[in-house]
Amino acid sequence: MTTRLRHRHGPRDAGAVSILFAVGLTVIMAIMALSVDFGGRLRAAARAQALAEQAARAGAQQINSDAITGTTATIDKAAATVAACTTYLHGTGGSCPADDMPTLPDQTSFTVTVQITYQPTFLELFIPDRIDLTKFTVRGKATATLIPDH
Amino acid sequence: MKRHHDRPLVAARRRRLGADDSGLASLELVILLPAFIILTLLAGYLGRLNVAHTAVDGAAQDAARAASVQRDLATAQTAAKAAAKAALDASDSPCVFGTADAAIQQPPDPFAVPLGTASNVVVTVTCKVDVSNLAFPGLPIPTGQQTVTSTFVSPIDIHRVRTDS
């Protein structure tokens, strides 16, 4: 019965190209949306790194005041953290993550990690509520070191 | 014997159902090809803008740092512009030559603070990207030149002498 029916009507090709195009266009558009969003993520990562470098520089300038009298300059950790994480990063979109606060690897170096949460443009349109925004949290890390005056 | 009987019937039914597909595929191609071209151009547009954004981001970082090592606003403004132009007027830049510009956010003058006080130079760099060769009827992207902007912040060394203060 089935064989006879198919034989009678013949294989119909109408719509085959449109299906190919519909599937193809959807896939291409999805790839384009992904490349825009992940391209933005790359830019956010580069910005986080640049902010970390400047934050480290801002923090490392908070040296103890008796350096003026000739004692070796050392970094004041509390003041450096405020200078880097509050004074400098305020309004830049970057922040110091609570689980990776600035550290002093030694008395003359200051290391800062800066975090940026990047908002994807398209991914949320396609699959809202399914996007793990922590995947779009990027970090940069930099160290500034005091150079002793010889 | 049965097949002989069937053949004219099948032919007649096909014609009636309009199942003759010859020419349909190429007709669909003609309709859908513009859609495909538009999509390709859109991909080119998004790609070009992303490259430009990355370049302007880098230029803004250069310009902000160049400005923050100066001692007063006027010199800093000049230094920021020079740094932005050096980064964006390069031969491999996506920006139209000569459209790169930088501006220090003010007032307040970031250099007019006492020595030892933290202060940030905020620099916004812009340039124009040419997208006119991506124009296509029905494509919803702006034609001509499009402005790309990026802002970056650089702290002024707190123990550095400023002439504005």
PDB file of C-alpha atoms in Angstrom:
ATOM      1  CA  MET A   1       0.000   0.000   0.000  1.00  0.00           C
ATOM      2  CA  THR A   2       2.721   2.391   1.044  1.00  0.00           C
ATOM      3  CA  THR A   3       4.870   1.441  -1.946  1.00  0.00           C
ATOM      4  CA  ARG A   4       2.013   2.027  -4.245  1.00  0.00           C
ATOM      5  CA  LEU A   5       1.253   5.437  -2.851  1.00  0.00           C
ATOM      6  CA  ARG A   6       4.825   6.623  -3.118  1.00  0.00           C
ATOM      7  CA  HIS A   7       4.992   5.278  -6.631  1.00  0.00           C
ATOM      8  CA  ARG A   8       1.888   7.130  -7.614  1.00  0.00           C
ATOM      9  CA  HIS A   9       2.938  10.530  -6.329  1.00  0.00           C
ATOM     10  CA  GLY A  10       6.661  10.191  -6.902  1.00  0.00           C
ATOM     11  CA  PRO A  11       9.358  11.722  -4.675  1.00  0.00           C
ATOM     12  CA  ARG A  12       8.521  15.392  -4.268  1.00  0.00           C
ATOM     13  CA  ASP A  13      11.467  17.750  -4.139  1.00  0.00           C
ATOM     14  CA  ALA A  14       9.473  20.920  -3.665  1.00  0.00           C
ATOM     15  CA  GLY A  15      10.705  22.710  -0.534  1.00  0.00           C
ATOM     16  CA  ALA A  16      13.989  20.833  -0.346  1.00  0.00           C
ATOM     17  CA  VAL A  17      16.050  23.957  -1.011  1.00  0.00           C
ATOM     18  CA  SER A  18      14.061  26.068   1.429  1.00  0.00           C
ATOM     19  CA  ILE A  19      14.605  23.527   4.193  1.00  0.00           C
ATOM     20  CA  LEU A  20      18.323  23.512   3.413  1.00  0.00           C
ATOM     21  CA  PHE A  21      18.369  27.294   3.473  1.00  0.00           C
ATOM     22  CA  ALA A  22      16.286  27.556   6.621  1.00  0.00           C
ATOM     23  CA  VAL A  23      18.571  25.166   8.496  1.00  0.00           C
ATOM     24  CA  GLY A  24      21.703  26.693   6.975  1.00  0.00           C
ATOM     25  CA  LEU A  25      20.699  30.279   7.740  1.00  0.00           C
ATOM     26  CA  THR A  26      19.762  29.392  11.320  1.00  0.00           C
ATOM     27  CA  VAL A  27      23.120  27.720  11.869  1.00  0.00           C
ATOM     28  CA  ILE A  28      25.014  30.627  10.292  1.00  0.00           C
ATOM     29  CA  MET A  29      23.087  33.167  12.368  1.00  0.00           C
ATOM     30  CA  ALA A  30      23.776  31.195  15.540  1.00  0.00           C
ATOM     31  CA  ILE A  31      27.492  31.107  14.706  1.00  0.00           C
ATOM     32  CA  MET A  32      27.461  34.856  14.036  1.00  0.00           C
ATOM     33  CA  ALA A  33      25.710  35.552  17.340  1.00  0.00           C
ATOM     34  CA  LEU A  34      28.238  33.377  19.172  1.00  0.00           C
ATOM     35  CA  SER A  35      31.191  35.091  17.530  1.00  0.00           C
ATOM     36  CA  VAL A  36      29.822  38.523  18.470  1.00  0.00           C
ATOM     37  CA  ASP A  37      29.292  37.480  22.091  1.00  0.00           C
ATOM     38  CA  PHE A  38      32.603  35.689  22.490  1.00  0.00           C
ATOM     39  CA  GLY A  39      34.372  38.494  20.633  1.00  0.00           C
ATOM     40  CA  GLY A  40      32.954  40.850  23.239  1.00  0.00           C
ATOM     41  CA  ARG A  41      34.128  38.488  25.949  1.00  0.00           C
ATOM     42  CA  LEU A  42      37.662  38.613  24.533  1.00  0.00           C
ATOM     43  CA  ARG A  43      37.554  42.403  24.590  1.00  0.00           C
ATOM     44  CA  ALA A  44      36.313  42.322  28.191  1.00  0.00           C
ATOM     45  CA  ALA A  45      39.233  40.050  29.097  1.00  0.00           C
ATOM     46  CA  ALA A  46      41.701  42.452  27.481  1.00  0.00           C
ATOM     47  CA  ARG A  47      40.094  45.345  29.377  1.00  0.00           C
ATOM     48  CA  ALA A  48      40.261  43.432  32.675  1.00  0.00           C
ATOM     49  CA  GLN A  49      43.989  42.885  32.120  1.00  0.00           C
ATOM     50  CA  ALA A  50      44.580  46.558  31.256  1.00  0.00           C
ATOM     51  CA  LEU A  51      42.597  47.678  34.327  1.00  0.00           C
ATOM     52  CA  ALA A  52      44.589  45.261  36.513  1.00  0.00           C
ATOM     53  CA  GLU A  53      47.854  46.767  35.277  1.00  0.00           C
ATOM     54  CA  GLN A  54      46.741  50.312  36.094  1.00  0.00           C
ATOM     55  CA  ALA A  55      45.219  49.233  39.436  1.00  0.00           C
ATOM     56  CA  ALA A  56      48.505  47.583  40.407  1.00  0.00           C
ATOM     57  CA  ARG A  57      50.347  50.796  39.552  1.00  0.00           C
ATOM     58  CA  ALA A  58      47.862  52.897  41.538  1.00  0.00           C
ATOM     59  CA  GLY A  59      48.154  50.583  44.547  1.00  0.00           C
ATOM     60  CA  ALA A  60      51.934  50.240  44.552  1.00  0.00           C
ATOM     61  CA  GLN A  61      52.311  54.004  45.004  1.00  0.00           C
ATOM     62  CA  GLN A  62      50.884  53.767  48.521  1.00  0.00           C
ATOM     63  CA  ILE A  63      54.231  53.527  50.248  1.00  0.00           C
ATOM     64  CA  ASN A  64      55.060  54.125  53.882  1.00  0.00           C
ATOM     65  CA  SER A  65      55.669  57.790  54.686  1.00  0.00           C
ATOM     66  CA  ASP A  66      59.097  57.309  56.313  1.00  0.00           C
ATOM     67  CA  ALA A  67      60.454  56.434  52.855  1.00  0.00           C
ATOM     68  CA  ILE A  68      60.932  60.198  52.559  1.00  0.00           C
ATOM     69  CA  THR A  69      63.623  60.114  55.241  1.00  0.00           C
ATOM     70  CA  GLY A  70      65.591  57.503  53.337  1.00  0.00           C
ATOM     71  CA  THR A  71      64.347  54.191  54.725  1.00  0.00           C
ATOM     72  CA  THR A  72      63.494  51.524  52.158  1.00  0.00           C
ATOM     73  CA  ALA A  73      60.073  52.145  50.667  1.00  0.00           C
ATOM     74  CA  THR A  74      57.530  49.437  51.426  1.00  0.00           C
ATOM     75  CA  ILE A  75      53.912  49.193  50.304  1.00  0.00           C
ATOM     76  CA  ASP A  76      51.093  49.797  52.760  1.00  0.00           C
ATOM     77  CA  LYS A  77      48.735  46.942  51.946  1.00  0.00           C
ATOM     78  CA  ALA A  78      45.536  48.463  53.326  1.00  0.00           C
ATOM     79  CA  ALA A  79      46.079  51.826  51.623  1.00  0.00           C
ATOM     80  CA  ALA A  80      47.150  50.125  48.396  1.00  0.00           C
ATOM     81  CA  THR A  81      43.999  47.979  48.367  1.00  0.00           C
ATOM     82  CA  VAL A  82      41.805  51.061  48.789  1.00  0.00           C
ATOM     83  CA  ALA A  83      43.726  52.949  46.092  1.00  0.00           C
ATOM     84  CA  ALA A  84      43.489  50.083  43.599  1.00  0.00           C
ATOM     85  CA  CYS A  85      40.059  48.592  44.314  1.00  0.00           C
ATOM     86  CA  THR A  86      38.096  51.694  45.352  1.00  0.00           C
ATOM     87  CA  THR A  87      39.703  54.912  44.177  1.00  0.00           C
ATOM     88  CA  TYR A  88      40.948  53.671  40.821  1.00  0.00           C
ATOM     89  CA  LEU A  89      38.421  51.011  39.815  1.00  0.00           C
ATOM     90  CA  HIS A  90      35.362  53.084  40.785  1.00  0.00           C
ATOM     91  CA  GLY A  91      33.326  53.712  37.655  1.00  0.00           C
ATOM     92  CA  THR A  92      35.488  51.604  35.354  1.00  0.00           C
ATOM     93  CA  GLY A  93      33.257  48.507  35.394  1.00  0.00           C
ATOM     94  CA  GLY A  94      36.012  46.491  37.036  1.00  0.00           C
ATOM     95  CA  SER A  95      36.172  45.296  40.625  1.00  0.00           C
ATOM     96  CA  CYS A  96      38.399  43.303  42.960  1.00  0.00           C
ATOM     97  CA  PRO A  97      36.842  39.835  43.408  1.00  0.00           C
ATOM     98  CA  ALA A  98      36.271  38.918  47.069  1.00  0.00           C
ATOM     99  CA  ASP A  99      37.924  35.520  46.587  1.00  0.00           C
ATOM    100  CA  ASP A 100      41.061  37.033  45.100  1.00  0.00           C
ATOM    101  CA  MET A 101      41.828  40.271  46.908  1.00  0.00           C
ATOM    102  CA  PRO A 102      45.132  42.107  46.311  1.00  0.00           C
ATOM    103  CA  THR A 103      48.255  40.598  47.839  1.00  0.00           C
ATOM    104  CA  LEU A 104      51.796  41.682  48.593  1.00  0.00           C
ATOM    105  CA  PRO A 105      54.106  38.954  47.223  1.00  0.00           C
ATOM    106  CA  ASP A 106      56.835  40.879  49.055  1.00  0.00           C
ATOM    107  CA  GLN A 107      57.188  44.308  50.678  1.00  0.00           C
ATOM    108  CA  THR A 108      57.858  46.041  47.369  1.00  0.00           C
ATOM    109  CA  SER A 109      55.360  44.276  45.065  1.00  0.00           C
ATOM    110  CA  PHE A 110      51.617  44.591  44.812  1.00  0.00           C
ATOM    111  CA  THR A 111      49.430  42.128  42.905  1.00  0.00           C
ATOM    112  CA  VAL A 112      45.837  42.885  41.914  1.00  0.00           C
ATOM    113  CA  THR A 113      43.188  40.773  40.213  1.00  0.00           C
ATOM    114  CA  VAL A 114      40.430  42.675  38.415  1.00  0.00           C
ATOM    115  CA  GLN A 115      37.128  41.130  37.430  1.00  0.00           C
ATOM    116  CA  ILE A 116      34.630  42.259  34.803  1.00  0.00           C
ATOM    117  CA  THR A 117      31.230  40.709  34.155  1.00  0.00           C
ATOM    118  CA  TYR A 118      30.484  40.897  30.484  1.00  0.00           C
ATOM    119  CA  GLN A 119      26.834  41.009  29.359  1.00  0.00           C
ATOM    120  CA  PRO A 120      26.366  38.915  26.205  1.00  0.00           C
ATOM    121  CA  THR A 121      24.144  40.560  23.600  1.00  0.00           C
ATOM    122  CA  PHE A 122      22.630  37.604  21.771  1.00  0.00           C
ATOM    123  CA  LEU A 123      23.019  34.523  23.957  1.00  0.00           C
ATOM    124  CA  GLU A 124      20.410  35.759  26.406  1.00  0.00           C
ATOM    125  CA  LEU A 125      17.945  36.393  23.577  1.00  0.00           C
ATOM    126  CA  PHE A 126      18.199  32.808  22.387  1.00  0.00           C
ATOM    127  CA  ILE A 127      18.308  30.941  25.668  1.00  0.00           C
ATOM    128  CA  PRO A 128      17.272  33.278  28.474  1.00  0.00           C
ATOM    129  CA  ASP A 129      17.658  31.988  32.051  1.00  0.00           C
ATOM    130  CA  ARG A 130      19.948  29.236  30.794  1.00  0.00           C
ATOM    131  CA  ILE A 131      23.059  31.388  30.558  1.00  0.00           C
ATOM    132  CA  ASP A 132      25.543  31.033  33.362  1.00  0.00           C
ATOM    133  CA  LEU A 133      26.802  34.596  33.708  1.00  0.00           C
ATOM    134  CA  THR A 134      29.838  33.379  35.652  1.00  0.00           C
ATOM    135  CA  LYS A 135      31.090  32.094  32.300  1.00  0.00           C
ATOM    136  CA  PHE A 136      31.108  35.713  31.221  1.00  0.00           C
ATOM    137  CA  THR A 137      33.131  36.864  34.175  1.00  0.00           C
ATOM    138  CA  VAL A 138      36.647  37.611  33.025  1.00  0.00           C
ATOM    139  CA  ARG A 139      39.689  38.408  35.127  1.00  0.00           C
ATOM    140  CA  GLY A 140      43.009  40.083  34.647  1.00  0.00           C
ATOM    141  CA  LYS A 141      45.967  39.967  37.009  1.00  0.00           C
ATOM    142  CA  ALA A 142      48.958  42.248  37.265  1.00  0.00           C
ATOM    143  CA  THR A 143      51.821  43.030  39.623  1.00  0.00           C
ATOM    144  CA  ALA A 144      53.564  46.362  40.129  1.00  0.00           C
ATOM    145  CA  THR A 145      56.998  46.411  41.757  1.00  0.00           C
ATOM    146  CA  LEU A 146      58.804  49.328  43.406  1.00  0.00           C
ATOM    147  CA  ILE A 147      62.211  49.964  41.917  1.00  0.00           C
ATOM    148  CA  PRO A 148      64.721  50.975  44.627  1.00  0.00           C
ATOM    149  CA  ASP A 149      66.487  54.248  43.953  1.00  0.00           C
ATOM    150  CA  HIS A 150      70.219  53.590  43.606  1.00  0.00           C
TER     151      HIS A 150
ATOM    152  CA  MET B   1      -0.761  -5.792 -17.204  1.00  0.00           C
ATOM    153  CA  LYS B   2      -1.505  -3.806 -14.103  1.00  0.00           C
ATOM    154  CA  ARG B   3       1.309  -1.285 -14.844  1.00  0.00           C
ATOM    155  CA  HIS B   4      -0.047  -0.614 -18.301  1.00  0.00           C
ATOM    156  CA  HIS B   5      -3.277   0.245 -16.695  1.00  0.00           C
ATOM    157  CA  ASP B   6      -1.735   2.591 -14.085  1.00  0.00           C
ATOM    158  CA  ARG B   7       0.588   4.813 -16.112  1.00  0.00           C
ATOM    159  CA  PRO B   8      -1.801   7.352 -17.648  1.00  0.00           C
ATOM    160  CA  LEU B   9      -3.545   7.728 -14.325  1.00  0.00           C
ATOM    161  CA  VAL B  10      -0.291   8.622 -12.522  1.00  0.00           C
ATOM    162  CA  ALA B  11       0.647  11.176 -15.149  1.00  0.00           C
ATOM    163  CA  ALA B  12      -2.740  12.808 -14.941  1.00  0.00           C
ATOM    164  CA  ARG B  13      -2.648  12.962 -11.132  1.00  0.00           C
ATOM    165  CA  ARG B  14       0.832  14.504 -11.103  1.00  0.00           C
ATOM    166  CA  ARG B  15      -0.224  17.320 -13.358  1.00  0.00           C
ATOM    167  CA  ARG B  16      -3.287  17.939 -11.281  1.00  0.00           C
ATOM    168  CA  LEU B  17      -1.335  18.087  -7.995  1.00  0.00           C
ATOM    169  CA  GLY B  18       1.258  20.409  -9.466  1.00  0.00           C
ATOM    170  CA  ALA B  19       4.014  18.033  -8.447  1.00  0.00           C
ATOM    171  CA  ASP B  20       6.216  18.983 -11.373  1.00  0.00           C
ATOM    172  CA  ASP B  21       9.294  20.417  -9.618  1.00  0.00           C
ATOM    173  CA  SER B  22      11.389  21.409 -12.606  1.00  0.00           C
ATOM    174  CA  GLY B  23      12.619  25.023 -12.233  1.00  0.00           C
ATOM    175  CA  LEU B  24      11.485  25.361  -8.637  1.00  0.00           C
ATOM    176  CA  ALA B  25      14.961  24.927  -7.130  1.00  0.00           C
ATOM    177  CA  SER B  26      16.515  27.692  -9.219  1.00  0.00           C
ATOM    178  CA  LEU B  27      13.564  29.970  -8.535  1.00  0.00           C
ATOM    179  CA  GLU B  28      14.091  29.454  -4.811  1.00  0.00           C
ATOM    180  CA  LEU B  29      17.776  30.191  -5.242  1.00  0.00           C
ATOM    181  CA  VAL B  30      16.961  33.501  -6.882  1.00  0.00           C
ATOM    182  CA  ILE B  31      14.735  34.448  -3.952  1.00  0.00           C
ATOM    183  CA  LEU B  32      17.007  33.169  -1.202  1.00  0.00           C
ATOM    184  CA  LEU B  33      20.360  34.239  -2.580  1.00  0.00           C
ATOM    185  CA  PRO B  34      19.833  37.899  -1.571  1.00  0.00           C
ATOM    186  CA  ALA B  35      19.069  36.696   1.951  1.00  0.00           C
ATOM    187  CA  PHE B  36      22.340  34.817   1.937  1.00  0.00           C
ATOM    188  CA  ILE B  37      24.248  37.819   0.598  1.00  0.00           C
ATOM    189  CA  ILE B  38      22.697  40.041   3.272  1.00  0.00           C
ATOM    190  CA  LEU B  39      23.760  37.571   5.947  1.00  0.00           C
ATOM    191  CA  THR B  40      27.318  37.499   4.607  1.00  0.00           C
ATOM    192  CA  LEU B  41      27.464  41.302   4.590  1.00  0.00           C
ATOM    193  CA  LEU B  42      26.047  41.414   8.116  1.00  0.00           C
ATOM    194  CA  ALA B  43      28.782  39.019   9.243  1.00  0.00           C
ATOM    195  CA  GLY B  44      31.365  41.280   7.607  1.00  0.00           C
ATOM    196  CA  TYR B  45      29.843  44.314   9.320  1.00  0.00           C
ATOM    197  CA  LEU B  46      29.878  42.734  12.778  1.00  0.00           C
ATOM    198  CA  GLY B  47      33.410  41.464  12.237  1.00  0.00           C
ATOM    199  CA  ARG B  48      34.712  44.833  11.102  1.00  0.00           C
ATOM    200  CA  LEU B  49      33.111  46.609  14.060  1.00  0.00           C
ATOM    201  CA  ASN B  50      34.587  44.093  16.481  1.00  0.00           C
ATOM    202  CA  VAL B  51      38.078  44.566  15.030  1.00  0.00           C
ATOM    203  CA  ALA B  52      37.602  48.349  15.248  1.00  0.00           C
ATOM    204  CA  HIS B  53      36.386  48.146  18.853  1.00  0.00           C
ATOM    205  CA  THR B  54      39.438  46.095  19.825  1.00  0.00           C
ATOM    206  CA  ALA B  55      41.740  48.617  18.131  1.00  0.00           C
ATOM    207  CA  VAL B  56      40.025  51.606  19.759  1.00  0.00           C
ATOM    208  CA  ASP B  57      40.143  49.859  23.174  1.00  0.00           C
ATOM    209  CA  GLY B  58      43.914  49.516  22.810  1.00  0.00           C
ATOM    210  CA  ALA B  59      44.255  53.117  21.635  1.00  0.00           C
ATOM    211  CA  ALA B  60      42.239  54.355  24.625  1.00  0.00           C
ATOM    212  CA  GLN B  61      44.570  52.484  26.994  1.00  0.00           C
ATOM    213  CA  ASP B  62      47.627  54.010  25.289  1.00  0.00           C
ATOM    214  CA  ALA B  63      46.094  57.493  25.267  1.00  0.00           C
ATOM    215  CA  ALA B  64      45.041  57.360  28.936  1.00  0.00           C
ATOM    216  CA  ARG B  65      48.518  56.314  30.051  1.00  0.00           C
ATOM    217  CA  ALA B  66      50.195  58.887  27.800  1.00  0.00           C
ATOM    218  CA  ALA B  67      47.979  61.564  29.360  1.00  0.00           C
ATOM    219  CA  SER B  68      48.523  60.464  32.972  1.00  0.00           C
ATOM    220  CA  VAL B  69      52.334  60.891  32.776  1.00  0.00           C
ATOM    221  CA  GLN B  70      51.955  64.590  31.911  1.00  0.00           C
ATOM    222  CA  ARG B  71      51.942  67.433  34.424  1.00  0.00           C
ATOM    223  CA  ASP B  72      49.023  69.578  33.223  1.00  0.00           C
ATOM    224  CA  LEU B  73      45.767  69.265  31.322  1.00  0.00           C
ATOM    225  CA  ALA B  74      46.816  70.955  28.079  1.00  0.00           C
ATOM    226  CA  THR B  75      49.924  68.793  27.589  1.00  0.00           C
ATOM    227  CA  ALA B  76      47.953  65.725  28.604  1.00  0.00           C
ATOM    228  CA  GLN B  77      45.298  66.498  25.978  1.00  0.00           C
ATOM    229  CA  THR B  78      47.987  66.791  23.279  1.00  0.00           C
ATOM    230  CA  ALA B  79      49.689  63.601  24.438  1.00  0.00           C
ATOM    231  CA  ALA B  80      46.390  61.672  24.443  1.00  0.00           C
ATOM    232  CA  LYS B  81      45.551  62.782  20.898  1.00  0.00           C
ATOM    233  CA  ALA B  82      49.053  61.908  19.686  1.00  0.00           C
ATOM    234  CA  ALA B  83      48.886  58.438  21.274  1.00  0.00           C
ATOM    235  CA  ALA B  84      45.441  57.746  19.818  1.00  0.00           C
ATOM    236  CA  LYS B  85      46.545  58.838  16.349  1.00  0.00           C
ATOM    237  CA  ALA B  86      49.744  56.779  16.580  1.00  0.00           C
ATOM    238  CA  ALA B  87      47.680  53.692  17.391  1.00  0.00           C
ATOM    239  CA  LEU B  88      44.775  54.225  14.976  1.00  0.00           C
ATOM    240  CA  ASP B  89      46.315  55.899  11.936  1.00  0.00           C
ATOM    241  CA  ALA B  90      48.498  52.855  11.326  1.00  0.00           C
ATOM    242  CA  SER B  91      48.207  51.129   7.958  1.00  0.00           C
ATOM    243  CA  ASP B  92      46.501  48.020   9.374  1.00  0.00           C
ATOM    244  CA  SER B  93      43.936  50.012  11.371  1.00  0.00           C
ATOM    245  CA  PRO B  94      40.221  49.557  10.599  1.00  0.00           C
ATOM    246  CA  CYS B  95      39.699  53.294  11.212  1.00  0.00           C
ATOM    247  CA  VAL B  96      39.499  55.823   8.396  1.00  0.00           C
ATOM    248  CA  PHE B  97      42.822  57.686   8.300  1.00  0.00           C
ATOM    249  CA  GLY B  98      42.705  60.964  10.204  1.00  0.00           C
ATOM    250  CA  THR B  99      39.466  60.285  12.086  1.00  0.00           C
ATOM    251  CA  ALA B 100      41.121  59.173  15.335  1.00  0.00           C
ATOM    252  CA  ASP B 101      40.619  61.585  18.210  1.00  0.00           C
ATOM    253  CA  ALA B 102      40.983  61.606  21.986  1.00  0.00           C
ATOM    254  CA  ALA B 103      39.427  63.768  24.692  1.00  0.00           C
ATOM    255  CA  ILE B 104      40.127  63.965  28.410  1.00  0.00           C
ATOM    256  CA  GLN B 105      36.965  63.988  30.489  1.00  0.00           C
ATOM    257  CA  GLN B 106      36.732  67.334  32.341  1.00  0.00           C
ATOM    258  CA  PRO B 107      35.851  69.310  34.374  1.00  0.00           C
ATOM    259  CA  PRO B 108      37.179  68.724  36.930  1.00  0.00           C
ATOM    260  CA  ASP B 109      40.763  69.044  35.780  1.00  0.00           C
ATOM    261  CA  PRO B 110      42.379  65.775  36.939  1.00  0.00           C
ATOM    262  CA  PHE B 111      45.726  67.544  37.333  1.00  0.00           C
ATOM    263  CA  ALA B 112      44.339  70.232  39.655  1.00  0.00           C
ATOM    264  CA  VAL B 113      44.687  68.135  42.823  1.00  0.00           C
ATOM    265  CA  PRO B 114      47.294  68.513  45.564  1.00  0.00           C
ATOM    266  CA  LEU B 115      50.421  66.401  45.510  1.00  0.00           C
ATOM    267  CA  GLY B 116      49.911  63.033  47.167  1.00  0.00           C
ATOM    268  CA  THR B 117      46.207  62.854  46.282  1.00  0.00           C
ATOM    269  CA  ALA B 118      44.928  60.124  43.976  1.00  0.00           C
ATOM    270  CA  SER B 119      43.483  61.338  40.689  1.00  0.00           C
ATOM    271  CA  ASN B 120      42.442  59.589  37.487  1.00  0.00           C
ATOM    272  CA  VAL B 121      42.656  60.702  33.875  1.00  0.00           C
ATOM    273  CA  VAL B 122      39.616  59.495  31.924  1.00  0.00           C
ATOM    274  CA  VAL B 123      40.218  59.449  28.177  1.00  0.00           C
ATOM    275  CA  THR B 124      37.642  58.730  25.472  1.00  0.00           C
ATOM    276  CA  VAL B 125      38.994  57.752  22.068  1.00  0.00           C
ATOM    277  CA  THR B 126      36.867  57.773  18.923  1.00  0.00           C
ATOM    278  CA  CYS B 127      37.430  56.938  15.302  1.00  0.00           C
ATOM    279  CA  LYS B 128      35.267  56.391  12.235  1.00  0.00           C
ATOM    280  CA  VAL B 129      34.982  53.048  10.478  1.00  0.00           C
ATOM    281  CA  ASP B 130      34.005  52.910   6.824  1.00  0.00           C
ATOM    282  CA  VAL B 131      31.143  50.476   6.238  1.00  0.00           C
ATOM    283  CA  SER B 132      29.889  51.970   2.966  1.00  0.00           C
ATOM    284  CA  ASN B 133      31.107  48.996   0.908  1.00  0.00           C
ATOM    285  CA  LEU B 134      28.828  46.693   2.931  1.00  0.00           C
ATOM    286  CA  ALA B 135      25.645  48.483   1.862  1.00  0.00           C
ATOM    287  CA  PHE B 136      22.943  46.349   0.259  1.00  0.00           C
ATOM    288  CA  PRO B 137      19.273  47.121  -0.402  1.00  0.00           C
ATOM    289  CA  GLY B 138      17.269  45.893   2.552  1.00  0.00           C
ATOM    290  CA  LEU B 139      20.250  45.497   4.840  1.00  0.00           C
ATOM    291  CA  PRO B 140      19.454  47.269   8.126  1.00  0.00           C
ATOM    292  CA  ILE B 141      22.964  48.541   8.870  1.00  0.00           C
ATOM    293  CA  PRO B 142      23.961  52.193   8.834  1.00  0.00           C
ATOM    294  CA  THR B 143      25.662  53.293   5.674  1.00  0.00           C
ATOM    295  CA  GLY B 144      28.763  55.419   5.338  1.00  0.00           C
ATOM    296  CA  GLN B 145      31.047  55.856   8.311  1.00  0.00           C
ATOM    297  CA  GLN B 146      30.303  54.698  11.786  1.00  0.00           C
ATOM    298  CA  THR B 147      31.852  56.062  14.985  1.00  0.00           C
ATOM    299  CA  VAL B 148      33.524  53.645  17.383  1.00  0.00           C
ATOM    300  CA  THR B 149      34.200  54.801  20.948  1.00  0.00           C
ATOM    301  CA  SER B 150      36.174  53.478  23.904  1.00  0.00           C
ATOM    302  CA  THR B 151      36.959  54.946  27.313  1.00  0.00           C
ATOM    303  CA  PHE B 152      39.825  54.061  29.612  1.00  0.00           C
ATOM    304  CA  VAL B 153      41.083  55.370  32.942  1.00  0.00           C
ATOM    305  CA  SER B 154      44.667  55.803  34.068  1.00  0.00           C
ATOM    306  CA  PRO B 155      45.779  57.001  37.520  1.00  0.00           C
ATOM    307  CA  ILE B 156      48.149  59.937  37.810  1.00  0.00           C
ATOM    308  CA  ASP B 157      51.226  59.063  39.882  1.00  0.00           C
ATOM    309  CA  ILE B 158      50.376  60.491  43.291  1.00  0.00           C
ATOM    310  CA  HIS B 159      53.881  61.756  44.047  1.00  0.00           C
ATOM    311  CA  ARG B 160      54.275  63.410  40.678  1.00  0.00           C
ATOM    312  CA  VAL B 161      54.430  67.231  40.531  1.00  0.00           C
ATOM    313  CA  ARG B 162      51.427  68.764  38.749  1.00  0.00           C
ATOM    314  CA  THR B 163      51.630  72.273  37.392  1.00  0.00           C
ATOM    315  CA  ASP B 164      47.845  72.799  37.457  1.00  0.00           C
ATOM    316  CA  SER B 165      47.590  72.567  41.247  1.00  0.00           C
TER     317      SER B 165
END
